[in-house]
mmCIF file of C-alpha atoms in Angstrom:
data_model
loop_
_atom_site.group_PDB
_atom_site.id
_atom_site.type_symbol
_atom_site.label_atom_id
_atom_site.label_comp_id
_atom_site.label_asym_id
_atom_site.label_seq_id
_atom_site.Cartn_x
_atom_site.Cartn_y
_atom_site.Cartn_z
ATOM 1 C CA GLU A 1 25.762 4.777 10.242
ATOM 2 C CA VAL A 2 23.313 3.796 13.169
ATOM 3 C CA GLN A 3 24.300 0.065 13.616
ATOM 4 C CA LEU A 4 22.677 -2.707 16.228
ATOM 5 C CA LEU A 5 24.511 -6.118 16.595
ATOM 6 C CA ASP A 6 22.373 -8.513 18.297
ATOM 7 C CA SER A 7 24.254 -11.564 19.525
ATOM 8 C CA GLY A 8 23.893 -14.105 22.564
ATOM 9 C CA GLY A 9 21.202 -16.361 20.900
ATOM 10 C CA GLY A 10 21.025 -20.250 20.855
ATOM 11 C CA LEU A 11 19.112 -23.703 22.233
ATOM 12 C CA VAL A 12 18.652 -23.982 25.484
ATOM 13 C CA GLN A 13 16.443 -25.988 27.593
ATOM 14 C CA PRO A 14 12.873 -24.982 29.650
ATOM 15 C CA GLY A 15 13.955 -23.476 33.039
ATOM 16 C CA GLY A 16 17.067 -22.502 31.650
ATOM 17 C CA SER A 17 18.791 -18.775 31.064
ATOM 18 C CA LEU A 18 20.314 -16.772 28.073
ATOM 19 C CA ARG A 19 21.531 -13.234 28.228
ATOM 20 C CA LEU A 20 21.203 -11.519 24.868
ATOM 21 C CA SER A 21 23.273 -8.360 23.706
ATOM 22 C CA CYS A 22 23.009 -5.378 21.443
ATOM 23 C CA GLU A 23 26.076 -3.466 20.510
ATOM 24 C CA ALA A 24 25.049 0.063 19.280
ATOM 25 C CA SER A 25 26.867 2.456 16.777
ATOM 26 C CA GLY A 26 26.571 5.330 14.908
ATOM 27 C CA PHE A 27 24.452 7.269 17.541
ATOM 28 C CA THR A 28 24.733 8.701 21.196
ATOM 29 C CA PHE A 29 23.595 5.507 22.493
ATOM 30 C CA SER A 30 23.116 7.234 26.099
ATOM 31 C CA SER A 31 20.237 9.536 24.920
ATOM 32 C CA TYR A 32 17.794 7.077 23.341
ATOM 33 C CA ALA A 33 15.500 4.674 24.952
ATOM 34 C CA MET A 34 16.005 0.746 23.440
ATOM 35 C CA SER A 35 13.636 -1.868 23.312
ATOM 36 C CA TRP A 36 13.866 -5.658 22.935
ATOM 37 C CA VAL A 37 11.185 -6.807 20.669
ATOM 38 C CA ARG A 38 10.263 -10.720 19.549
ATOM 39 C CA GLN A 39 8.931 -12.345 16.891
ATOM 40 C CA ALA A 40 7.898 -16.525 17.165
ATOM 41 C CA PRO A 41 8.253 -18.519 14.270
ATOM 42 C CA GLY A 42 5.606 -17.470 11.578
ATOM 43 C CA LYS A 43 3.961 -15.000 14.264
ATOM 44 C CA GLY A 44 3.797 -11.145 14.641
ATOM 45 C CA LEU A 45 5.915 -9.012 16.301
ATOM 46 C CA GLU A 46 5.622 -8.489 20.620
ATOM 47 C CA TRP A 47 7.422 -6.153 22.517
ATOM 48 C CA VAL A 48 9.112 -7.585 25.386
ATOM 49 C CA SER A 49 10.749 -5.157 27.424
ATOM 50 C CA GLY A 50 12.224 -1.336 27.430
ATOM 51 C CA ILE A 51 14.501 1.132 29.098
ATOM 52 C CA SER A 52 15.164 4.700 29.303
ATOM 53 C CA GLY A 53 18.702 6.072 28.131
ATOM 54 C CA SER A 54 19.480 6.555 31.015
ATOM 55 C CA GLY A 55 18.696 2.805 32.384
ATOM 56 C CA GLY A 56 16.719 4.328 35.167
ATOM 57 C CA SER A 57 13.453 3.284 33.920
ATOM 58 C CA THR A 58 12.268 -0.387 32.858
ATOM 59 C CA HIS A 59 9.237 -1.801 31.705
ATOM 60 C CA TYR A 60 8.249 -4.963 30.776
ATOM 61 C CA ALA A 61 5.671 -7.169 28.856
ATOM 62 C CA ASP A 62 3.461 -9.218 31.339
ATOM 63 C CA SER A 63 4.688 -12.369 29.742
ATOM 64 C CA VAL A 64 8.190 -11.715 30.743
ATOM 65 C CA LYS A 65 7.730 -9.943 34.005
ATOM 66 C CA GLY A 66 9.202 -11.528 36.876
ATOM 67 C CA ARG A 67 11.731 -13.572 34.408
ATOM 68 C CA PHE A 68 13.590 -11.223 32.088
ATOM 69 C CA THR A 69 15.603 -8.152 33.047
ATOM 70 C CA ILE A 70 16.949 -5.331 30.603
ATOM 71 C CA SER A 71 19.877 -3.494 31.235
ATOM 72 C CA ARG A 72 22.287 -1.342 29.535
ATOM 73 C CA ASP A 73 26.159 -0.041 29.914
ATOM 74 C CA ASN A 74 26.420 3.033 28.568
ATOM 75 C CA THR A 75 30.189 3.088 28.362
ATOM 76 C CA LYS A 76 30.035 0.421 26.522
ATOM 77 C CA ASN A 77 27.307 1.453 24.052
ATOM 78 C CA THR A 78 25.786 -2.097 24.691
ATOM 79 C CA LEU A 79 21.886 -3.427 25.835
ATOM 80 C CA TYR A 80 21.273 -6.705 27.510
ATOM 81 C CA LEU A 81 18.246 -8.468 28.090
ATOM 82 C CA GLN A 82 18.921 -11.232 30.879
ATOM 83 C CA MET A 83 16.244 -14.042 30.235
ATOM 84 C CA ASN A 84 15.892 -16.601 33.482
ATOM 85 C CA SER A 85 13.057 -19.783 33.570
ATOM 86 C CA LEU A 86 12.981 -19.838 29.900
ATOM 87 C CA ARG A 87 9.680 -21.429 28.512
ATOM 88 C CA SER A 88 8.903 -23.127 25.353
ATOM 89 C CA GLU A 89 6.720 -20.114 24.106
ATOM 90 C CA ASP A 90 9.599 -17.997 24.708
ATOM 91 C CA THR A 91 11.490 -19.411 21.373
ATOM 92 C CA ALA A 92 11.407 -16.594 19.088
ATOM 93 C CA VAL A 93 13.625 -14.156 17.327
ATOM 94 C CA TYR A 94 14.932 -11.301 19.415
ATOM 95 C CA TYR A 95 15.117 -7.773 18.140
ATOM 96 C CA CYS A 96 17.116 -4.746 19.804
ATOM 97 C CA ALA A 97 15.332 -1.779 18.653
ATOM 98 C CA LYS A 98 16.434 1.917 19.208
ATOM 99 C CA GLU A 99 13.452 4.083 19.643
ATOM 100 C CA GLN A 100 12.857 7.440 18.604
ATOM 101 C CA THR A 101 12.944 10.966 20.703
ATOM 102 C CA LEU A 102 9.711 11.969 21.891
ATOM 103 C CA GLY A 103 8.071 8.440 21.355
ATOM 104 C CA GLY A 104 7.620 4.796 21.540
ATOM 105 C CA GLN A 105 8.108 4.452 17.512
ATOM 106 C CA ILE A 106 11.358 2.511 16.511
ATOM 107 C CA ASP A 107 13.523 3.648 14.068
ATOM 108 C CA TYR A 108 16.452 1.214 13.912
ATOM 109 C CA TRP A 109 16.407 -2.886 14.040
ATOM 110 C CA GLY A 110 19.074 -5.236 15.003
ATOM 111 C CA GLN A 111 19.446 -8.176 12.646
ATOM 112 C CA GLY A 112 17.748 -10.448 15.421
ATOM 113 C CA THR A 113 18.980 -13.401 17.151
ATOM 114 C CA LEU A 114 17.023 -16.982 17.125
ATOM 115 C CA VAL A 115 16.233 -18.136 20.724
ATOM 116 C CA THR A 116 15.170 -21.635 20.657
ATOM 117 C CA VAL A 117 13.669 -23.160 24.395
ATOM 118 C CA SER A 118 13.357 -26.979 23.836
ATOM 119 C CA SER A 119 14.641 -30.387 25.663
ATOM 120 C CA ASP B 1 -2.780 -3.383 28.016
ATOM 121 C CA ILE B 2 -3.825 -1.599 24.804
ATOM 122 C CA GLN B 3 -5.170 -4.297 22.403
ATOM 123 C CA MET B 4 -4.751 -3.640 18.680
ATOM 124 C CA THR B 5 -6.783 -5.390 15.959
ATOM 125 C CA GLN B 6 -5.661 -5.101 12.485
ATOM 126 C CA SER B 7 -8.034 -5.264 9.071
ATOM 127 C CA PRO B 8 -7.741 -7.314 6.865
ATOM 128 C CA SER B 9 -5.353 -10.202 7.739
ATOM 129 C CA THR B 10 -4.244 -10.853 4.144
ATOM 130 C CA LEU B 11 -5.236 -8.593 1.301
ATOM 131 C CA SER B 12 -4.597 -9.422 -2.147
ATOM 132 C CA ALA B 13 -3.936 -6.633 -4.850
ATOM 133 C CA SER B 14 -2.365 -5.658 -8.276
ATOM 134 C CA VAL B 15 0.353 -3.340 -9.078
ATOM 135 C CA GLY B 16 -1.264 -0.073 -9.059
ATOM 136 C CA ASP B 17 -4.086 -0.579 -6.580
ATOM 137 C CA ARG B 18 -4.858 1.606 -3.800
ATOM 138 C CA VAL B 19 -4.678 -0.467 -0.918
ATOM 139 C CA THR B 20 -5.458 0.469 2.726
ATOM 140 C CA ILE B 21 -5.313 -1.097 5.884
ATOM 141 C CA THR B 22 -7.169 0.090 9.310
ATOM 142 C CA CYS B 23 -5.730 -0.715 12.642
ATOM 143 C CA ARG B 24 -8.267 -0.347 16.116
ATOM 144 C CA ALA B 25 -7.178 0.448 19.387
ATOM 145 C CA SER B 26 -9.144 -0.759 22.376
ATOM 146 C CA GLN B 27 -8.586 2.391 24.019
ATOM 147 C CA SER B 28 -7.574 6.156 22.800
ATOM 148 C CA ILE B 29 -3.940 6.536 22.067
ATOM 149 C CA HIS B 30 -4.472 9.621 20.759
ATOM 150 C CA SER B 31 -1.962 9.958 17.841
ATOM 151 C CA TRP B 32 0.530 7.571 19.026
ATOM 152 C CA LEU B 33 0.398 4.991 16.309
ATOM 153 C CA ALA B 34 3.287 3.680 14.174
ATOM 154 C CA TRP B 35 3.354 1.727 10.726
ATOM 155 C CA TYR B 36 6.012 -0.801 10.103
ATOM 156 C CA GLN B 37 6.454 -2.872 6.675
ATOM 157 C CA GLN B 38 8.110 -6.098 7.239
ATOM 158 C CA LYS B 39 9.375 -8.427 4.360
ATOM 159 C CA PRO B 40 10.448 -12.298 5.296
ATOM 160 C CA GLY B 41 13.604 -12.600 7.010
ATOM 161 C CA LYS B 42 14.481 -9.379 7.563
ATOM 162 C CA ALA B 43 14.061 -6.524 10.376
ATOM 163 C CA PRO B 44 10.492 -4.485 10.381
ATOM 164 C CA LYS B 45 10.982 -0.822 8.423
ATOM 165 C CA LEU B 46 9.334 2.098 10.156
ATOM 166 C CA LEU B 47 7.195 3.737 7.239
ATOM 167 C CA ILE B 48 4.997 6.374 9.556
ATOM 168 C CA TYR B 49 5.242 7.739 13.069
ATOM 169 C CA LYS B 50 2.573 9.878 15.459
ATOM 170 C CA ALA B 51 -0.331 8.640 13.152
ATOM 171 C CA SER B 52 0.512 10.718 9.963
ATOM 172 C CA SER B 53 4.365 11.212 9.856
ATOM 173 C CA LEU B 54 6.246 10.194 6.921
ATOM 174 C CA GLU B 55 9.490 8.849 7.814
ATOM 175 C CA SER B 56 12.359 10.261 6.300
ATOM 176 C CA GLY B 57 13.001 8.131 3.587
ATOM 177 C CA VAL B 58 9.847 6.601 3.026
ATOM 178 C CA PRO B 59 8.367 6.657 -0.488
ATOM 179 C CA SER B 60 5.297 9.174 -0.371
ATOM 180 C CA ARG B 61 2.985 6.949 -1.643
ATOM 181 C CA PHE B 62 2.634 5.601 2.242
ATOM 182 C CA SER B 63 0.419 7.605 4.146
ATOM 183 C CA GLY B 64 -1.104 7.315 7.481
ATOM 184 C CA SER B 65 -4.451 8.855 9.189
ATOM 185 C CA GLY B 66 -6.547 8.832 12.011
ATOM 186 C CA SER B 67 -6.323 9.396 15.745
ATOM 187 C CA GLY B 68 -7.883 8.092 19.387
ATOM 188 C CA THR B 69 -9.090 4.738 18.231
ATOM 189 C CA ASP B 70 -8.921 4.082 14.562
ATOM 190 C CA PHE B 71 -6.321 4.883 12.134
ATOM 191 C CA THR B 72 -5.511 3.730 8.377
ATOM 192 C CA LEU B 73 -2.531 3.141 6.495
ATOM 193 C CA THR B 74 -3.040 3.656 2.743
ATOM 194 C CA ILE B 75 -0.431 3.250 -0.459
ATOM 195 C CA SER B 76 -1.757 5.122 -3.058
ATOM 196 C CA SER B 77 -0.511 2.983 -5.786
ATOM 197 C CA LEU B 78 0.513 -0.173 -5.200
ATOM 198 C CA GLN B 79 4.578 -0.899 -5.990
ATOM 199 C CA PRO B 80 6.253 -4.261 -6.576
ATOM 200 C CA ASP B 81 8.385 -3.674 -3.695
ATOM 201 C CA ASP B 82 5.271 -3.164 -1.570
ATOM 202 C CA PHE B 83 4.492 -6.987 -1.327
ATOM 203 C CA ALA B 84 5.183 -7.643 2.413
ATOM 204 C CA THR B 85 3.422 -8.014 5.884
ATOM 205 C CA TYR B 86 2.306 -4.602 7.372
ATOM 206 C CA PHE B 87 2.202 -3.903 11.568
ATOM 207 C CA CYS B 88 0.871 -0.944 13.572
ATOM 208 C CA GLN B 89 2.170 -0.593 17.024
ATOM 209 C CA GLN B 90 0.588 1.931 19.744
ATOM 210 C CA TYR B 91 3.507 3.654 22.263
ATOM 211 C CA ASP B 92 0.583 5.586 24.184
ATOM 212 C CA SER B 93 1.584 3.806 27.389
ATOM 213 C CA TYR B 94 3.520 0.385 27.794
ATOM 214 C CA SER B 95 3.529 -1.977 27.498
ATOM 215 C CA TRP B 96 3.804 -1.137 23.877
ATOM 216 C CA THR B 97 1.936 -3.463 21.901
ATOM 217 C CA PHE B 98 1.510 -4.191 17.921
ATOM 218 C CA GLY B 99 -1.484 -5.544 15.778
ATOM 219 C CA GLN B 100 -1.040 -8.907 14.757
ATOM 220 C CA GLY B 101 -0.189 -8.154 10.921
ATOM 221 C CA THR B 102 -1.660 -7.459 7.339
ATOM 222 C CA LYS B 103 -0.124 -9.483 4.753
ATOM 223 C CA VAL B 104 -0.228 -7.623 1.154
ATOM 224 C CA GLU B 105 0.080 -10.738 -1.277
ATOM 225 C CA ILE B 106 -0.022 -10.677 -5.433
ATOM 226 C CA LYS B 107 -3.772 -11.214 -6.817
#
Protein backbone atom coordinates (compact mmCIF):
# COMPACT_ATOMS: atom_id res chain seq x y z
CA GLU A 1 0.00 0.00 0.00
CA VAL A 2 1.35 3.39 -1.01
CA GLN A 3 1.75 5.76 1.92
CA LEU A 4 3.07 9.32 2.06
CA LEU A 5 3.63 10.79 5.51
CA ASP A 6 4.06 14.58 5.53
CA SER A 7 5.66 16.32 8.49
CA GLY A 8 7.50 19.47 9.52
CA GLY A 9 4.77 22.09 9.40
CA GLY A 10 4.18 24.65 12.13
CA LEU A 11 4.07 28.32 13.04
CA VAL A 12 6.93 30.46 11.77
CA GLN A 13 7.53 34.22 11.67
CA PRO A 14 7.75 36.12 8.38
CA GLY A 15 11.26 35.82 7.00
CA GLY A 16 11.81 32.52 8.79
CA SER A 17 12.59 29.05 7.50
CA LEU A 18 11.04 25.61 7.73
CA ARG A 19 11.82 22.20 6.24
CA LEU A 20 9.06 19.82 5.31
CA SER A 21 9.61 16.08 4.96
CA CYS A 22 7.61 13.33 3.30
CA GLU A 23 8.37 9.70 4.09
CA ALA A 24 7.24 7.36 1.33
CA SER A 25 6.52 3.65 1.42
CA GLY A 26 4.79 0.97 -0.61
CA PHE A 27 6.41 1.75 -3.97
CA THR A 28 9.84 2.09 -5.58
CA PHE A 29 10.45 5.70 -4.54
CA SER A 30 13.35 6.40 -6.88
CA SER A 31 11.25 5.48 -9.94
CA TYR A 32 8.74 8.28 -9.56
CA ALA A 33 8.72 12.05 -9.84
CA MET A 34 7.34 13.78 -6.78
CA SER A 35 5.75 17.15 -6.16
CA TRP A 36 4.67 19.49 -3.40
CA VAL A 37 1.22 21.05 -3.78
CA ARG A 38 -0.23 23.59 -1.35
CA GLN A 39 -3.67 24.85 -0.47
CA ALA A 40 -4.21 28.13 1.38
CA PRO A 41 -7.16 28.12 3.82
CA GLY A 42 -10.41 28.06 1.88
CA LYS A 43 -8.61 28.34 -1.46
CA GLY A 44 -7.72 26.15 -4.41
CA LEU A 45 -4.71 23.98 -5.15
CA GLU A 46 -1.34 25.43 -6.13
CA TRP A 47 1.52 23.30 -7.45
CA VAL A 48 4.70 24.44 -5.70
CA SER A 49 7.60 22.31 -6.89
CA GLY A 50 8.50 19.02 -8.55
CA ILE A 51 11.53 16.73 -8.75
CA SER A 52 12.42 13.82 -11.03
CA GLY A 53 12.94 10.31 -9.70
CA SER A 54 16.72 10.62 -9.73
CA GLY A 55 16.62 14.10 -8.24
CA GLY A 56 18.52 15.49 -11.19
CA SER A 57 15.72 17.72 -12.45
CA THR A 58 13.75 20.20 -10.37
CA HIS A 59 11.01 22.73 -11.14
CA TYR A 60 9.40 25.54 -9.19
CA ALA A 61 6.39 27.81 -9.34
CA ASP A 62 7.33 31.44 -9.89
CA SER A 63 5.81 32.29 -6.50
CA VAL A 64 8.49 30.28 -4.65
CA LYS A 65 11.45 30.32 -7.03
CA GLY A 66 14.62 31.38 -5.26
CA ARG A 67 13.10 30.82 -1.81
CA PHE A 68 12.15 27.13 -1.76
CA THR A 69 14.33 24.12 -2.56
CA ILE A 70 13.02 20.64 -3.28
CA SER A 71 15.23 17.61 -2.77
CA ARG A 72 15.00 13.89 -2.16
CA ASP A 73 17.02 11.14 -0.52
CA ASN A 74 16.28 7.92 -2.38
CA THR A 75 18.20 5.88 0.20
CA LYS A 76 15.75 7.06 2.86
CA ASN A 77 12.64 7.17 0.61
CA THR A 78 12.12 10.76 1.73
CA LEU A 79 11.16 13.97 -0.07
CA TYR A 80 12.00 17.41 1.33
CA LEU A 81 10.99 21.01 0.85
CA GLN A 82 13.28 23.64 2.34
CA MET A 83 11.35 26.88 2.67
CA ASN A 84 13.26 30.13 3.32
CA SER A 85 12.22 33.78 3.47
CA LEU A 86 8.69 32.75 4.30
CA ARG A 87 5.84 35.19 3.71
CA SER A 88 2.29 35.36 5.03
CA GLU A 89 1.04 34.27 1.62
CA ASP A 90 2.91 30.97 2.03
CA THR A 91 0.43 29.99 4.77
CA ALA A 92 -1.20 26.78 3.55
CA VAL A 93 -1.55 23.06 3.94
CA TYR A 94 1.35 21.48 2.05
CA TYR A 95 0.79 18.10 0.42
CA CYS A 96 3.49 15.71 -0.70
CA ALA A 97 2.37 14.07 -3.95
CA LYS A 98 3.46 11.13 -6.10
CA GLU A 99 3.20 11.51 -9.86
CA GLN A 100 2.23 8.66 -12.13
CA THR A 101 4.64 7.36 -14.73
CA LEU A 102 4.56 9.20 -18.08
CA GLY A 103 2.74 12.26 -16.84
CA GLY A 104 2.26 14.83 -14.12
CA GLN A 105 -1.01 13.50 -12.82
CA ILE A 106 -0.92 12.79 -9.10
CA ASP A 107 -2.18 9.41 -7.96
CA TYR A 108 -1.23 9.55 -4.29
CA TRP A 109 -1.20 12.41 -1.80
CA GLY A 110 0.09 12.81 1.73
CA GLN A 111 -2.24 13.84 4.51
CA GLY A 112 -0.90 17.40 4.41
CA THR A 113 1.03 19.49 6.90
CA LEU A 114 -0.03 23.01 7.89
CA VAL A 115 2.43 25.86 7.59
CA THR A 116 1.39 29.14 9.22
CA VAL A 117 3.50 32.24 8.63
CA SER A 118 2.57 34.90 11.15
CA SER A 119 4.15 37.22 13.69
CA ASP B 1 2.50 29.79 -17.22
CA ILE B 2 -0.59 28.11 -18.61
CA GLN B 3 -3.78 29.39 -17.01
CA MET B 4 -6.67 27.02 -16.32
CA THR B 5 -10.19 28.41 -16.08
CA GLN B 6 -12.96 26.24 -14.67
CA SER B 7 -16.69 26.86 -14.86
CA PRO B 8 -18.94 27.10 -13.08
CA SER B 9 -17.41 27.97 -9.70
CA THR B 10 -20.42 26.51 -7.92
CA LEU B 11 -23.03 24.10 -9.16
CA SER B 12 -26.26 23.10 -7.38
CA ALA B 13 -27.64 19.73 -8.38
CA SER B 14 -29.79 16.86 -7.18
CA VAL B 15 -29.05 13.17 -6.81
CA GLY B 16 -29.48 11.53 -10.19
CA ASP B 17 -28.68 14.66 -12.20
CA ARG B 18 -26.18 14.69 -15.05
CA VAL B 19 -23.46 17.19 -14.18
CA THR B 20 -20.91 18.80 -16.48
CA ILE B 21 -17.88 20.86 -15.45
CA THR B 22 -15.65 22.57 -17.98
CA CYS B 23 -12.00 23.55 -17.93
CA ARG B 24 -10.31 25.79 -20.47
CA ALA B 25 -6.55 26.17 -20.93
CA SER B 26 -4.91 29.41 -22.05
CA GLN B 27 -3.00 27.45 -24.71
CA SER B 28 -3.05 23.94 -26.08
CA ILE B 29 -2.19 21.26 -23.53
CA HIS B 30 -2.94 18.42 -25.96
CA SER B 31 -4.52 15.80 -23.67
CA TRP B 32 -2.36 16.41 -20.60
CA LEU B 33 -5.20 17.09 -18.22
CA ALA B 34 -6.33 15.48 -14.98
CA TRP B 35 -9.44 15.84 -12.85
CA TYR B 36 -9.52 15.53 -9.04
CA GLN B 37 -12.24 15.36 -6.41
CA GLN B 38 -11.65 16.90 -2.99
CA LYS B 39 -13.78 16.69 0.13
CA PRO B 40 -13.37 19.05 3.11
CA GLY B 41 -10.29 18.35 5.19
CA LYS B 42 -9.06 15.64 2.83
CA ALA B 43 -6.41 15.36 0.15
CA PRO B 44 -7.59 15.39 -3.48
CA LYS B 45 -8.38 12.13 -5.26
CA LEU B 46 -7.45 11.46 -8.88
CA LEU B 47 -10.47 10.70 -11.07
CA ILE B 48 -9.38 11.15 -14.69
CA TYR B 49 -5.96 11.48 -16.35
CA LYS B 50 -4.86 12.17 -19.90
CA ALA B 51 -8.20 13.93 -20.40
CA SER B 52 -10.34 10.81 -20.68
CA SER B 53 -8.66 7.86 -18.91
CA LEU B 54 -10.51 6.68 -15.82
CA GLU B 55 -8.28 6.07 -12.81
CA SER B 56 -8.50 2.56 -11.39
CA GLY B 57 -11.26 2.19 -8.81
CA VAL B 58 -13.16 5.30 -9.88
CA PRO B 59 -16.85 4.69 -10.68
CA SER B 60 -17.75 4.63 -14.36
CA ARG B 61 -20.31 7.43 -13.89
CA PHE B 62 -17.29 9.77 -14.10
CA SER B 63 -15.97 10.53 -17.58
CA GLY B 64 -13.70 13.09 -19.19
CA SER B 65 -13.39 14.45 -22.69
CA GLY B 66 -11.64 17.10 -24.72
CA SER B 67 -8.25 17.98 -26.14
CA GLY B 68 -6.29 21.08 -26.97
CA THR B 69 -7.79 23.84 -24.83
CA ASP B 70 -11.31 22.71 -23.91
CA PHE B 71 -12.12 19.87 -21.54
CA THR B 72 -15.14 18.47 -19.75
CA LEU B 73 -15.76 16.33 -16.68
CA THR B 74 -19.17 14.63 -16.66
CA ILE B 75 -20.90 12.79 -13.84
CA SER B 76 -23.65 10.81 -15.53
CA SER B 77 -25.87 10.34 -12.47
CA LEU B 78 -24.88 12.31 -9.38
CA GLN B 79 -24.64 10.24 -6.20
CA PRO B 80 -24.64 11.47 -2.57
CA ASP B 81 -20.90 10.73 -2.28
CA ASP B 82 -20.17 13.03 -5.24
CA PHE B 83 -20.93 16.31 -3.47
CA ALA B 84 -17.44 17.78 -3.31
CA THR B 85 -15.10 20.23 -5.03
CA TYR B 86 -13.55 19.29 -8.38
CA PHE B 87 -10.29 20.61 -9.82
CA CYS B 88 -8.67 20.26 -13.21
CA GLN B 89 -4.86 20.23 -13.61
CA GLN B 90 -2.68 20.67 -16.67
CA TYR B 91 0.64 18.85 -16.89
CA ASP B 92 1.66 19.73 -20.40
CA SER B 93 4.43 22.04 -19.27
CA TYR B 94 5.89 23.23 -16.00
CA SER B 95 4.63 24.88 -13.89
CA TRP B 96 1.74 22.46 -13.48
CA THR B 97 -1.39 24.54 -12.86
CA PHE B 98 -4.82 23.85 -11.43
CA GLY B 99 -8.21 25.32 -12.16
CA GLN B 100 -9.81 27.34 -9.37
CA GLY B 101 -12.26 24.55 -8.54
CA THR B 102 -15.96 23.79 -8.91
CA LYS B 103 -18.00 23.10 -5.80
CA VAL B 104 -20.90 20.72 -6.40
CA GLU B 105 -23.62 21.40 -3.84
CA ILE B 106 -26.89 19.74 -2.97
CA LYS B 107 -29.85 21.52 -4.57
